[in-house]
Short mmCIF file of C-alpha atoms and ligand atoms in Angstrom, two decimals:
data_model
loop_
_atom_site.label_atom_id
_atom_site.label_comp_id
_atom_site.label_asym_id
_atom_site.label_seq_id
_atom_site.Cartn_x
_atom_site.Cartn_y
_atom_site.Cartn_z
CA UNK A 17 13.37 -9.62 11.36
CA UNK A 18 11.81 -10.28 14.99
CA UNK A 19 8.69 -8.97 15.11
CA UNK A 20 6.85 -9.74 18.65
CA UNK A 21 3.28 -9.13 19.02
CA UNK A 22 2.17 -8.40 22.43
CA UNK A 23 -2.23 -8.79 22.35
CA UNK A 24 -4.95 -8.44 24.81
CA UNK A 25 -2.45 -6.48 27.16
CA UNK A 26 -4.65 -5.45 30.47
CA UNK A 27 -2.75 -2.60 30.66
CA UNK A 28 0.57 -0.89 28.61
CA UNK A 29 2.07 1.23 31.40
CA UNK A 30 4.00 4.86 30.82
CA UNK A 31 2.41 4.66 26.84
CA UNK A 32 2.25 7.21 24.80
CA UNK A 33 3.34 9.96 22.31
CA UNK A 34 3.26 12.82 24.56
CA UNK A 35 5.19 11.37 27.77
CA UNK A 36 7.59 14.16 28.75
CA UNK A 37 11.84 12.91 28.92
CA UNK A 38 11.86 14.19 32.56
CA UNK A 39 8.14 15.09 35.10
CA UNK A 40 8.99 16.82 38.04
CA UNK A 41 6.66 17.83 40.93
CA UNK A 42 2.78 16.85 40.63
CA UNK A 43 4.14 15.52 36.58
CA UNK A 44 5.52 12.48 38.52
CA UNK A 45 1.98 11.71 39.48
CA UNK A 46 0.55 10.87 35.95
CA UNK A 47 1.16 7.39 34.79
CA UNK A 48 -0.75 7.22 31.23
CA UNK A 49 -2.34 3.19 31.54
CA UNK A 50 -3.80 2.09 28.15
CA UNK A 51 -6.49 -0.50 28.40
CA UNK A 52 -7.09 -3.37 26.40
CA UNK A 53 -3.95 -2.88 24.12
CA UNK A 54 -1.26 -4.44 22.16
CA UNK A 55 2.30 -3.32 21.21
CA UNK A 56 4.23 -4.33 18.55
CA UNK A 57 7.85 -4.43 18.49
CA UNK A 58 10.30 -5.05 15.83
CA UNK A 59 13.99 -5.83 16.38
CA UNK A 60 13.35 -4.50 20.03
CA UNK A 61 12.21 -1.34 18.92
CA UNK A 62 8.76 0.05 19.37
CA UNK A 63 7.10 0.25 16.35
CA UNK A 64 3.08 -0.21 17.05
CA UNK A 65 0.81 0.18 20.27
CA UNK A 66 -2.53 1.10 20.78
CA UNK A 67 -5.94 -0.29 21.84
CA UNK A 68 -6.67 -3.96 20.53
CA UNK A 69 -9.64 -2.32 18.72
CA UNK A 70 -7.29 -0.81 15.92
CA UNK A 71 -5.42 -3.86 15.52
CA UNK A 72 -4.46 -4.54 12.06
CA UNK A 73 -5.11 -7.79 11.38
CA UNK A 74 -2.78 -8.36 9.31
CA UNK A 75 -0.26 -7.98 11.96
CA UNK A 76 -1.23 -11.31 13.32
CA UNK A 77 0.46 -12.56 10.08
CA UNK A 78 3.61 -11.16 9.88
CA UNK A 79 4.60 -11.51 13.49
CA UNK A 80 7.37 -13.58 14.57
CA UNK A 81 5.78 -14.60 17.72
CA UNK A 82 2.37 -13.12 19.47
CA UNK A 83 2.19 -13.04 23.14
CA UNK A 84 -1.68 -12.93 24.22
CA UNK A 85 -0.91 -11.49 27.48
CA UNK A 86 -4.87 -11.26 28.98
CA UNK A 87 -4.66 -10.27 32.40
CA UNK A 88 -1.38 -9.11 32.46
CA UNK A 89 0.40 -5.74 31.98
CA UNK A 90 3.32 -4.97 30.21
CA UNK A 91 5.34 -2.07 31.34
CA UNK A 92 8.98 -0.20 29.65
CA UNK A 93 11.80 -1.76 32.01
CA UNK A 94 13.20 -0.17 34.68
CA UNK A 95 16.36 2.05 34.45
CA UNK A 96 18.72 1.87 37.29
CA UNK A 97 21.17 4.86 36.79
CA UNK A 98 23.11 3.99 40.08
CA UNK A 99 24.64 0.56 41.16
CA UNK A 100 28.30 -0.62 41.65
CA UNK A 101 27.52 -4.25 40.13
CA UNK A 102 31.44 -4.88 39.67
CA UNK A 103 32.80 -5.90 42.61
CA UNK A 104 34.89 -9.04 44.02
CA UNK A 105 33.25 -10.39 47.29
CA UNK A 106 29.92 -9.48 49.21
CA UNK A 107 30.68 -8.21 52.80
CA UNK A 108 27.82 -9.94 54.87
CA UNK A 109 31.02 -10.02 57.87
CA UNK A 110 30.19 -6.27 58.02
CA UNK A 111 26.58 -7.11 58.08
CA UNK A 112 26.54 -9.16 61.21
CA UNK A 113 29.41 -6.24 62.92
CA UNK A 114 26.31 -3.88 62.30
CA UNK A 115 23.70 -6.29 63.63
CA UNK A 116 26.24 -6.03 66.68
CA UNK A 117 25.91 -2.61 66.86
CA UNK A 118 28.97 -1.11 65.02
CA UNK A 119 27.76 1.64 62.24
CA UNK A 120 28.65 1.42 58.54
CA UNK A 121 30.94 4.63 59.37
CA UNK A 122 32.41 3.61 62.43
CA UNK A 123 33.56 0.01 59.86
CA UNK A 124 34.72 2.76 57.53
CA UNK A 125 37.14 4.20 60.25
CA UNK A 126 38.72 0.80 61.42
CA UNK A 127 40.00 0.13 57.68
CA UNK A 128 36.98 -2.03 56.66
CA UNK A 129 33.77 -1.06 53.94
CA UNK A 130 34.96 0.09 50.77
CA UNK A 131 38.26 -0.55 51.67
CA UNK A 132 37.26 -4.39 52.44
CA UNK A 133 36.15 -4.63 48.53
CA UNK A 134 39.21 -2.86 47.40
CA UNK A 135 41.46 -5.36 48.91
CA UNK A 136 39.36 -7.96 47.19
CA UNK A 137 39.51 -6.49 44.17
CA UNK A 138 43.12 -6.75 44.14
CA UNK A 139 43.27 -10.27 44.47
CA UNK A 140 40.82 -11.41 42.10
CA UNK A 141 41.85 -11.60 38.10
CA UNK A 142 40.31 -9.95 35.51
CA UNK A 143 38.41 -12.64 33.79
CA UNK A 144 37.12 -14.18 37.00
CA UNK A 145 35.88 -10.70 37.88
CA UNK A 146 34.07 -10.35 34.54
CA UNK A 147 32.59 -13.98 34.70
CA UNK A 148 30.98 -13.39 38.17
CA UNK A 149 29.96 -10.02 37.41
CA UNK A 150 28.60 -10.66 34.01
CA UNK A 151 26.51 -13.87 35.96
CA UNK A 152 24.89 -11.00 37.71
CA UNK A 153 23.87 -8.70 35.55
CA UNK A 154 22.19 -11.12 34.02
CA UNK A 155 19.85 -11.86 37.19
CA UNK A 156 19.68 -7.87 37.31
CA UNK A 157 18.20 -7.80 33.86
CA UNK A 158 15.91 -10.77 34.53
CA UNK A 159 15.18 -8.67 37.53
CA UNK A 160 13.42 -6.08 34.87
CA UNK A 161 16.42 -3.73 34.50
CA UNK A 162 16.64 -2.42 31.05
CA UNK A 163 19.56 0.23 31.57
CA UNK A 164 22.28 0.25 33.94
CA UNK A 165 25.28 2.32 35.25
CA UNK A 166 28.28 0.54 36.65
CA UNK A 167 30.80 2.47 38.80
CA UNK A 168 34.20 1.70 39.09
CA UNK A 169 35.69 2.72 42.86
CA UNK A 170 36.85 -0.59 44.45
CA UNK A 171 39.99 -0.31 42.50
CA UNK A 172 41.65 2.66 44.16
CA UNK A 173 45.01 2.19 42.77
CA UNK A 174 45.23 2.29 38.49
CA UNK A 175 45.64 -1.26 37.75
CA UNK A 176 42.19 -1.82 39.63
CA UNK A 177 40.28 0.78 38.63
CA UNK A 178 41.06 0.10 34.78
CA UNK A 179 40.85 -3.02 35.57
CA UNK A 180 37.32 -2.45 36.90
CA UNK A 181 35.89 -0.70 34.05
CA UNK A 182 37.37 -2.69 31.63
CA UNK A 183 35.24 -5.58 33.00
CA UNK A 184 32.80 -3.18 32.53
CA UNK A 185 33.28 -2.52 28.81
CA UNK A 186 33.59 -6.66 28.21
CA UNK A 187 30.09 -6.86 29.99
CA UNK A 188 28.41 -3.61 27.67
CA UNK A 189 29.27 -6.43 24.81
CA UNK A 190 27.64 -9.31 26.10
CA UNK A 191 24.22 -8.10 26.87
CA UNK A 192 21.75 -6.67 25.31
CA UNK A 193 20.62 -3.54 27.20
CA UNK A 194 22.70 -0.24 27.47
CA UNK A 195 25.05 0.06 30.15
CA UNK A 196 26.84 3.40 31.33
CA UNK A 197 30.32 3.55 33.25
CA UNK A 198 31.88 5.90 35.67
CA UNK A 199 34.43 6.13 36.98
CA UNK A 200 34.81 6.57 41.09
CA UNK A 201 37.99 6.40 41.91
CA UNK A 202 37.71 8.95 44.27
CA UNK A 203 35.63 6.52 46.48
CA UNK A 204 37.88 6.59 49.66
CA UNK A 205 41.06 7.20 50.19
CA UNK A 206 43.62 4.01 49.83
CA UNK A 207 45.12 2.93 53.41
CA UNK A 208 48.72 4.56 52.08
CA UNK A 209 47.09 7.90 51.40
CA UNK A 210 45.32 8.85 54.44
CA UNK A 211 47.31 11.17 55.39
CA UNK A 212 48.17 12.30 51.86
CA UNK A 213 45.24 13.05 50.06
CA UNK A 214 46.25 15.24 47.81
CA UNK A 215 48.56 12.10 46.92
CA UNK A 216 46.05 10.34 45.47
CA UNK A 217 44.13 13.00 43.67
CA UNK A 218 47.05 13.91 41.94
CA UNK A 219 47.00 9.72 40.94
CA UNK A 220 43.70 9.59 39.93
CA UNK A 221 44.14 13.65 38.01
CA UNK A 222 47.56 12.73 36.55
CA UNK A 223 47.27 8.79 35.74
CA UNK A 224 43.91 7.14 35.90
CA UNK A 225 41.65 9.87 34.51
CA UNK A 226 43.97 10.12 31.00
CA UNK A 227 43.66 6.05 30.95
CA UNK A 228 39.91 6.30 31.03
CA UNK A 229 40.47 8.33 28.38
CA UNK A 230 42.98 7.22 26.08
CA UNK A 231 40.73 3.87 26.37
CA UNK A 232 37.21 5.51 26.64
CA UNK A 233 36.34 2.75 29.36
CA UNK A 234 33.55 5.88 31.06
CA UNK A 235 31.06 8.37 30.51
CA UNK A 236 30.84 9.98 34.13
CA UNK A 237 32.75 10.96 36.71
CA UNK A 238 31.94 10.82 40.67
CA UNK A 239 33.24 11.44 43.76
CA UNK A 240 32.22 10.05 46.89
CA UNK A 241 31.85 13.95 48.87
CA UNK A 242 31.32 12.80 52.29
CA UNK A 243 33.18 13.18 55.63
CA UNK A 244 35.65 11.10 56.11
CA UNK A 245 35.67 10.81 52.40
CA UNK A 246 35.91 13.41 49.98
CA UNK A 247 35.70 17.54 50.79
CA UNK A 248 34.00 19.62 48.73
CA UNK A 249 37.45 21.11 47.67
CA UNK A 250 38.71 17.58 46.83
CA UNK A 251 35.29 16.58 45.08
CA UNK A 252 35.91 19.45 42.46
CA UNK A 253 39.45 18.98 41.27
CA UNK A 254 38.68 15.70 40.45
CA UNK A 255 35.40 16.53 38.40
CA UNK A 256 37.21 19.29 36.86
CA UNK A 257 39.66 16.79 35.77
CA UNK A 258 36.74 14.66 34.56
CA UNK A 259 35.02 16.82 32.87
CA UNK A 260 38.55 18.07 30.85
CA UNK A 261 38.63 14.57 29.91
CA UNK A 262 35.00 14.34 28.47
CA UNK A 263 33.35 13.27 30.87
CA UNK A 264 30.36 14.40 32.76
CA UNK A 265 29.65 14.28 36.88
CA UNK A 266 26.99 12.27 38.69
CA UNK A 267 28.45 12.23 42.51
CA UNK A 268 27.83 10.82 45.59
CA UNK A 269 26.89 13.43 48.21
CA UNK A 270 24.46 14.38 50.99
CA UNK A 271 24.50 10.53 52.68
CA UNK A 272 25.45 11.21 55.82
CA UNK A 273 26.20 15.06 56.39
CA UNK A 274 25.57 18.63 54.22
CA UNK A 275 28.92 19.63 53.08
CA UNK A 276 28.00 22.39 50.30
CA UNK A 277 28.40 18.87 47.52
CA UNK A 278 25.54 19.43 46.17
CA UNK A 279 25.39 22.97 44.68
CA UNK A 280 29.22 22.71 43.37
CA UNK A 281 28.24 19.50 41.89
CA UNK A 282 25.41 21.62 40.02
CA UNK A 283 27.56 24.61 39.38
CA UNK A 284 30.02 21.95 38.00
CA UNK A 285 27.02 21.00 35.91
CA UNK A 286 26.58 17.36 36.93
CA UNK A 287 23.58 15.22 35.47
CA UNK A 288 22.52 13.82 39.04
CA UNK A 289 23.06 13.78 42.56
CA UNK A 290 23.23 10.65 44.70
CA UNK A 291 21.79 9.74 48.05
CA UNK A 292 20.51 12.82 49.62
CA UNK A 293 19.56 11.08 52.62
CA UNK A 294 20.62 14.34 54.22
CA UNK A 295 19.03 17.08 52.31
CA UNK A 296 18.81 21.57 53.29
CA UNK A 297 16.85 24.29 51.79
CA UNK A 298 20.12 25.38 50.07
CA UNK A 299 20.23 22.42 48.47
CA UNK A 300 16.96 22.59 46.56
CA UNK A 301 17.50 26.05 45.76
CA UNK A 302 20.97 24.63 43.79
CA UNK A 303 18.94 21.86 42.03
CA UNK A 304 16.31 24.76 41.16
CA UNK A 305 18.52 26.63 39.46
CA UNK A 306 20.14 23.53 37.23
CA UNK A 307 18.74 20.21 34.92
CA UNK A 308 20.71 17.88 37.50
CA UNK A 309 18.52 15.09 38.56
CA UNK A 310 17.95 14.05 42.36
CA UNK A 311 18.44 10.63 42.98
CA UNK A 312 17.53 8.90 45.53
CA UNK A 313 18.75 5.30 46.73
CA UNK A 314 16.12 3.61 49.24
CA UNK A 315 17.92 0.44 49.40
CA UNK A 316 20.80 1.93 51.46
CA UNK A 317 18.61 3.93 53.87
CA UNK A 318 16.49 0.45 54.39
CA UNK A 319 20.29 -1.47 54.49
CA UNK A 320 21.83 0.90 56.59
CA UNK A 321 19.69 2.13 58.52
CA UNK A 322 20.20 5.70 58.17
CA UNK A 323 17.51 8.00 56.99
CA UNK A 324 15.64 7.88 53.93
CA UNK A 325 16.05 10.66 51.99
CA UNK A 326 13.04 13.36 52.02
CA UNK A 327 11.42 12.26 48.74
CA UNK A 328 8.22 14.71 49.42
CA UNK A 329 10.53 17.93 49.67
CA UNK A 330 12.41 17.31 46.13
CA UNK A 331 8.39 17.28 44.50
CA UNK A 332 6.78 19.46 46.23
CA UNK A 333 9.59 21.88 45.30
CA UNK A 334 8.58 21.11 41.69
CA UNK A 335 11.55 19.03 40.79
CA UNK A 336 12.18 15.62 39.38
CA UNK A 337 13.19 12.68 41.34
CA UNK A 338 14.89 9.36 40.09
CA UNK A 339 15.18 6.37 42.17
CA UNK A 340 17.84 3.47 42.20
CA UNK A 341 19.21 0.53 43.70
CA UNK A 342 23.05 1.25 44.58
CA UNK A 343 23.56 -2.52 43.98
CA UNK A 344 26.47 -2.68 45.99
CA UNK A 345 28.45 -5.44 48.39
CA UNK A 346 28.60 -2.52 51.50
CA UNK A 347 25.42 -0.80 52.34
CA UNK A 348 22.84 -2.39 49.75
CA UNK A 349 23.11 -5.83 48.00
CA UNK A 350 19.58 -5.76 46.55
CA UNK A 351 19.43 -4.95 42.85
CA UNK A 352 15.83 -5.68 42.68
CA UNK A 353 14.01 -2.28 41.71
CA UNK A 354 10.83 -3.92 42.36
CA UNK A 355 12.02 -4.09 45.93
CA UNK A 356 13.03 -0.50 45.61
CA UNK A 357 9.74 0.46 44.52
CA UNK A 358 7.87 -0.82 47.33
CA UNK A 359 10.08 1.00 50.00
CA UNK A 360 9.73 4.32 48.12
CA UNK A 361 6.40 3.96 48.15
CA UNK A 362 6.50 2.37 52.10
CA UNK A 363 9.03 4.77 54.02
CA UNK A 364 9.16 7.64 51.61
CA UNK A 365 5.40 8.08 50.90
CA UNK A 366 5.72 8.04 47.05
CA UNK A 367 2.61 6.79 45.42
CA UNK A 368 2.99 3.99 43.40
CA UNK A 369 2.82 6.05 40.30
CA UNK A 370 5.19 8.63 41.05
CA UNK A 371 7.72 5.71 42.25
CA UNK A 372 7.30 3.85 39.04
CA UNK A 373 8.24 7.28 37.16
CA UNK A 374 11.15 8.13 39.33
CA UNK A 375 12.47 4.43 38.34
CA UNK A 376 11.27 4.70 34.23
CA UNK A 377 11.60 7.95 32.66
CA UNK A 378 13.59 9.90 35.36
CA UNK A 379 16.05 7.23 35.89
CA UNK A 380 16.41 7.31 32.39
CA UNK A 381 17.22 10.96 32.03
CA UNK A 382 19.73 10.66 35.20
CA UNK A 383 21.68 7.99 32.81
CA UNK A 384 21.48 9.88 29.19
CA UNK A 385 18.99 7.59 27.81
CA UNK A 386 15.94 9.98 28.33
CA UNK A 387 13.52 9.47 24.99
CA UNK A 388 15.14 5.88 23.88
CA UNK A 389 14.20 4.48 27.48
CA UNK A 390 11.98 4.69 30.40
CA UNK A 391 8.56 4.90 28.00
CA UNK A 392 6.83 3.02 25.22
CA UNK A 393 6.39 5.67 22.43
CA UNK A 394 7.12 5.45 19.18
CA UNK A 395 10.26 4.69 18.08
CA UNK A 396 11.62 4.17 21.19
CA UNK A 397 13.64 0.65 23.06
CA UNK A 398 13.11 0.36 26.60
CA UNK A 399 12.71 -3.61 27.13
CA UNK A 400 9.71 -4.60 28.35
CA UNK A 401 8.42 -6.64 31.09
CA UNK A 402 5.15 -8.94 30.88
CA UNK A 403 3.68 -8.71 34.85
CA UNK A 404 1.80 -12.07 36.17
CA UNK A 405 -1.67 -11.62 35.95
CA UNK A 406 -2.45 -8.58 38.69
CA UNK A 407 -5.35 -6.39 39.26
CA UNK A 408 -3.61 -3.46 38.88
CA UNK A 409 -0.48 -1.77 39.36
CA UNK A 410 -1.30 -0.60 42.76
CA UNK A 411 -0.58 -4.34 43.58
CA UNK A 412 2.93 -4.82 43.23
CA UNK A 413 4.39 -1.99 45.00
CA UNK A 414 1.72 -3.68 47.66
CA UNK A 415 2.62 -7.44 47.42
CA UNK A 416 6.12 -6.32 48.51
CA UNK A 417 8.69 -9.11 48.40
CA UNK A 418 6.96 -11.22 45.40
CA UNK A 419 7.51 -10.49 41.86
CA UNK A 420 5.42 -9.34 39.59
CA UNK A 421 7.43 -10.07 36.54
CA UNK A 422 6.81 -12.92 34.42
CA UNK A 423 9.20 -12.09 31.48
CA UNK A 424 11.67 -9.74 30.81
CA UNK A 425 11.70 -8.90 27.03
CA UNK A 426 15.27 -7.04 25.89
O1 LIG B 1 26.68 4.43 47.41
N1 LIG B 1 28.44 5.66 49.75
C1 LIG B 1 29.36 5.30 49.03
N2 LIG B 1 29.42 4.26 48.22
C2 LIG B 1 28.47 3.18 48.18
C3 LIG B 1 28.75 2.10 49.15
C4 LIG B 1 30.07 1.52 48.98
C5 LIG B 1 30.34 0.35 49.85
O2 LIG B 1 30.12 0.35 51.06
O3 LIG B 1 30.86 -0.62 49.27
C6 LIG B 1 27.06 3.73 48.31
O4 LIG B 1 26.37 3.47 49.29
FE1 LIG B 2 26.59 4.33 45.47
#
């Protein structure tokens, strides 16, 4: 058995019996510290923690190996509930165009953006996607990620898109942290169904939605609900489909315009809803009335330039907030959520605290793994990370563009 013995800890961050699977409002501002503590962990599963003052000594014995981690803090990983990892080619062509002065929508229009990946996705094979995509989730979990959703949606076409998430499943079996797939199919519209939309829906309703199923390659469903993209109308046959199929929606909406996406999402009963960069009082009256999770994805705004979403107005309306990367080759290709944290806490005056919880136990809940990850209680497997030495946590939010992690432990 591998029993690992973390002593001397400065600090154990989000610790304790009585951490709730979701805070919303002033919640997110409590982050429980303890002081002077250890942890002990068995087969990567919490088993110990407390101050160093009721260590057993005998622990010291029976451990596989002991960390003495004085000065340092050790803290559950992150849980990034929103990333399209999976993908053929990064797009930094589109990056200079935008430097130049073209928008990410105005690429969109001419045929490029998602489209650009799609095409690549075609031409690349299967086990050459999984290699390089399975190279970086790796630097994602070294990264501190300790759960992570993977969309499909650069497939557009039902060879790709199975063929996407069934690099997906091959990667869930080569690492150790828990890994969610959806399925976004509905992402654009291919070049051949532009003017046929309901075309492709009827592709993705009638073919690639029973193949997720017959194969169980997903767990969500999402829809890109956008203009230019997806309507509202559009956005629920397909998650009705989903959801007849098992599984559950976490969508894309509010990025660029208010469209209504948000309160059928939550009358459809989806888990979260992505981006909000754009966000009405209608909107937080839906989310009010339902469990689905805002998330929000600072990366893109900071990428994109666009907006960032209005962080304050989800928690002062008393409602949770998650935060994650959309690690993705178009409008954000940083996967770092210690980068994220910083510019939540930097353009969409989080405090570090409530940042760190929108990233831990609410990013958590907005990927099913609320209880098992996101918080060091009893019981519970979250992967850990080991800071450098730091004064406090205050610092790395701070200290933005160095790490702070010195090991990731999953
Ligand atoms: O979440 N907005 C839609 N989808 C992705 C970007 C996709 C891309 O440009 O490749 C996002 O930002
Ligand atoms: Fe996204």
């Amino acid at each position: 058995m591998d029993k690992i013995l973390f002593k001397n800890i400065k600090g154990l961050v989000q610790a304790g019996e009585n951490i709730p699977n979701i805070k919303k409002g002033a919640e997110m501002k409590e982050l429980p510290i303890i002081e002077n503590a250890y942890l002990l962990l068995e087969n990567g599963i919490v088993k110990e923690y407390g101050a160093m003052s009721k260590l057993d000594k005998n622990i010291n014995n029976t451990a596989t190996s002991i960390i003495d981690s004085t000065g340092r803090f050790v803290f559950p990983c992150f849980c990034d509930s929103h990333t399209h990892s999976v993908f053929a080619k990064t797009r930094e062509t589109e990056f200079v165009d935008r430097i130049n002065g073209l928008t990410y929508e105005e690429i969109a229009l001419k045929g490029g953006g998602i489209l650009n990946s799609a095409k690549a996705l075609s031409e690349i094979d299967e086990d050459t996607l999984f290699e390089n995509s399975l190279k970086r989730v790796k630097e994602i979990i070294k990264a501190g990620t300790g759960a992570l959703e993977i969309k499909s949606g650069y497939g557009l076409s039902i060879e790709s898109e199975i063929k996407m998430l069934r690099v997906i499943k091959r990667i869930k079996e080569h690492v150790k942290i828990p890994i969610k797939a959806t399925l976004l199919a509905a992402h654009a519209y291919p070049k051949e169904y532009k003017e046929n939309h309901q075309g492709y829906i009827d592709i993705i309703i009638n073919k690639i939605i029973p193949q997720v199923k017959a194969e169980k390659l997903a767990d969500y469903i999402d829809v890109f609900c956008e203009r230019n993209y997806f309507s509202v109308e559009e956005m629920e046959q397909v998650l009705i489909a989903g959801k007849d199929a098992g599984l559950i929606p976490k969508v894309h909406v509010n990025q660029f315009s208010i469209l209504g996406g948000i309160s059928k999402a939550v009358e459809l009963n989806a888990l979260s809803v992505d981006h909000l960069e754009e966000l009405g009082d209608d909107d937080i009256l839906a989310l009010q009335k339902s469990n689905c999770i805002a998330t929000m994805l600072p990366g893109c705004s900071h990428f994109l330039s666009i907006p960032f979403g209005n962080a304050r107005k989800i928690i002062s309306n008393n409602l949770p907030l998650a935060l994650a990367s959309d690690f993705n080759p178009g409008s954000t290709p940083c996967f770092n959520l210690s980068t994220i944290w910083s510019l939540a806490c930097l353009k969409m005056k989080l405090t570090p605290a409530e940042a760190f919880n929108a990233l831990s136990v609410n990013g958590a809940y907005a990927m099913g793994l609320e209880g098992s990850h996101g918080k060091i209680s009893m019981g519970s497997s979250p992967g850990l990370i080991l800071s450098k030495p730091l004064d406090n946590i205050n610092q790395i939010p701070y200290l933005y563009g160095e790490s702070f992690v010195d090991k990731v432990i999953v």
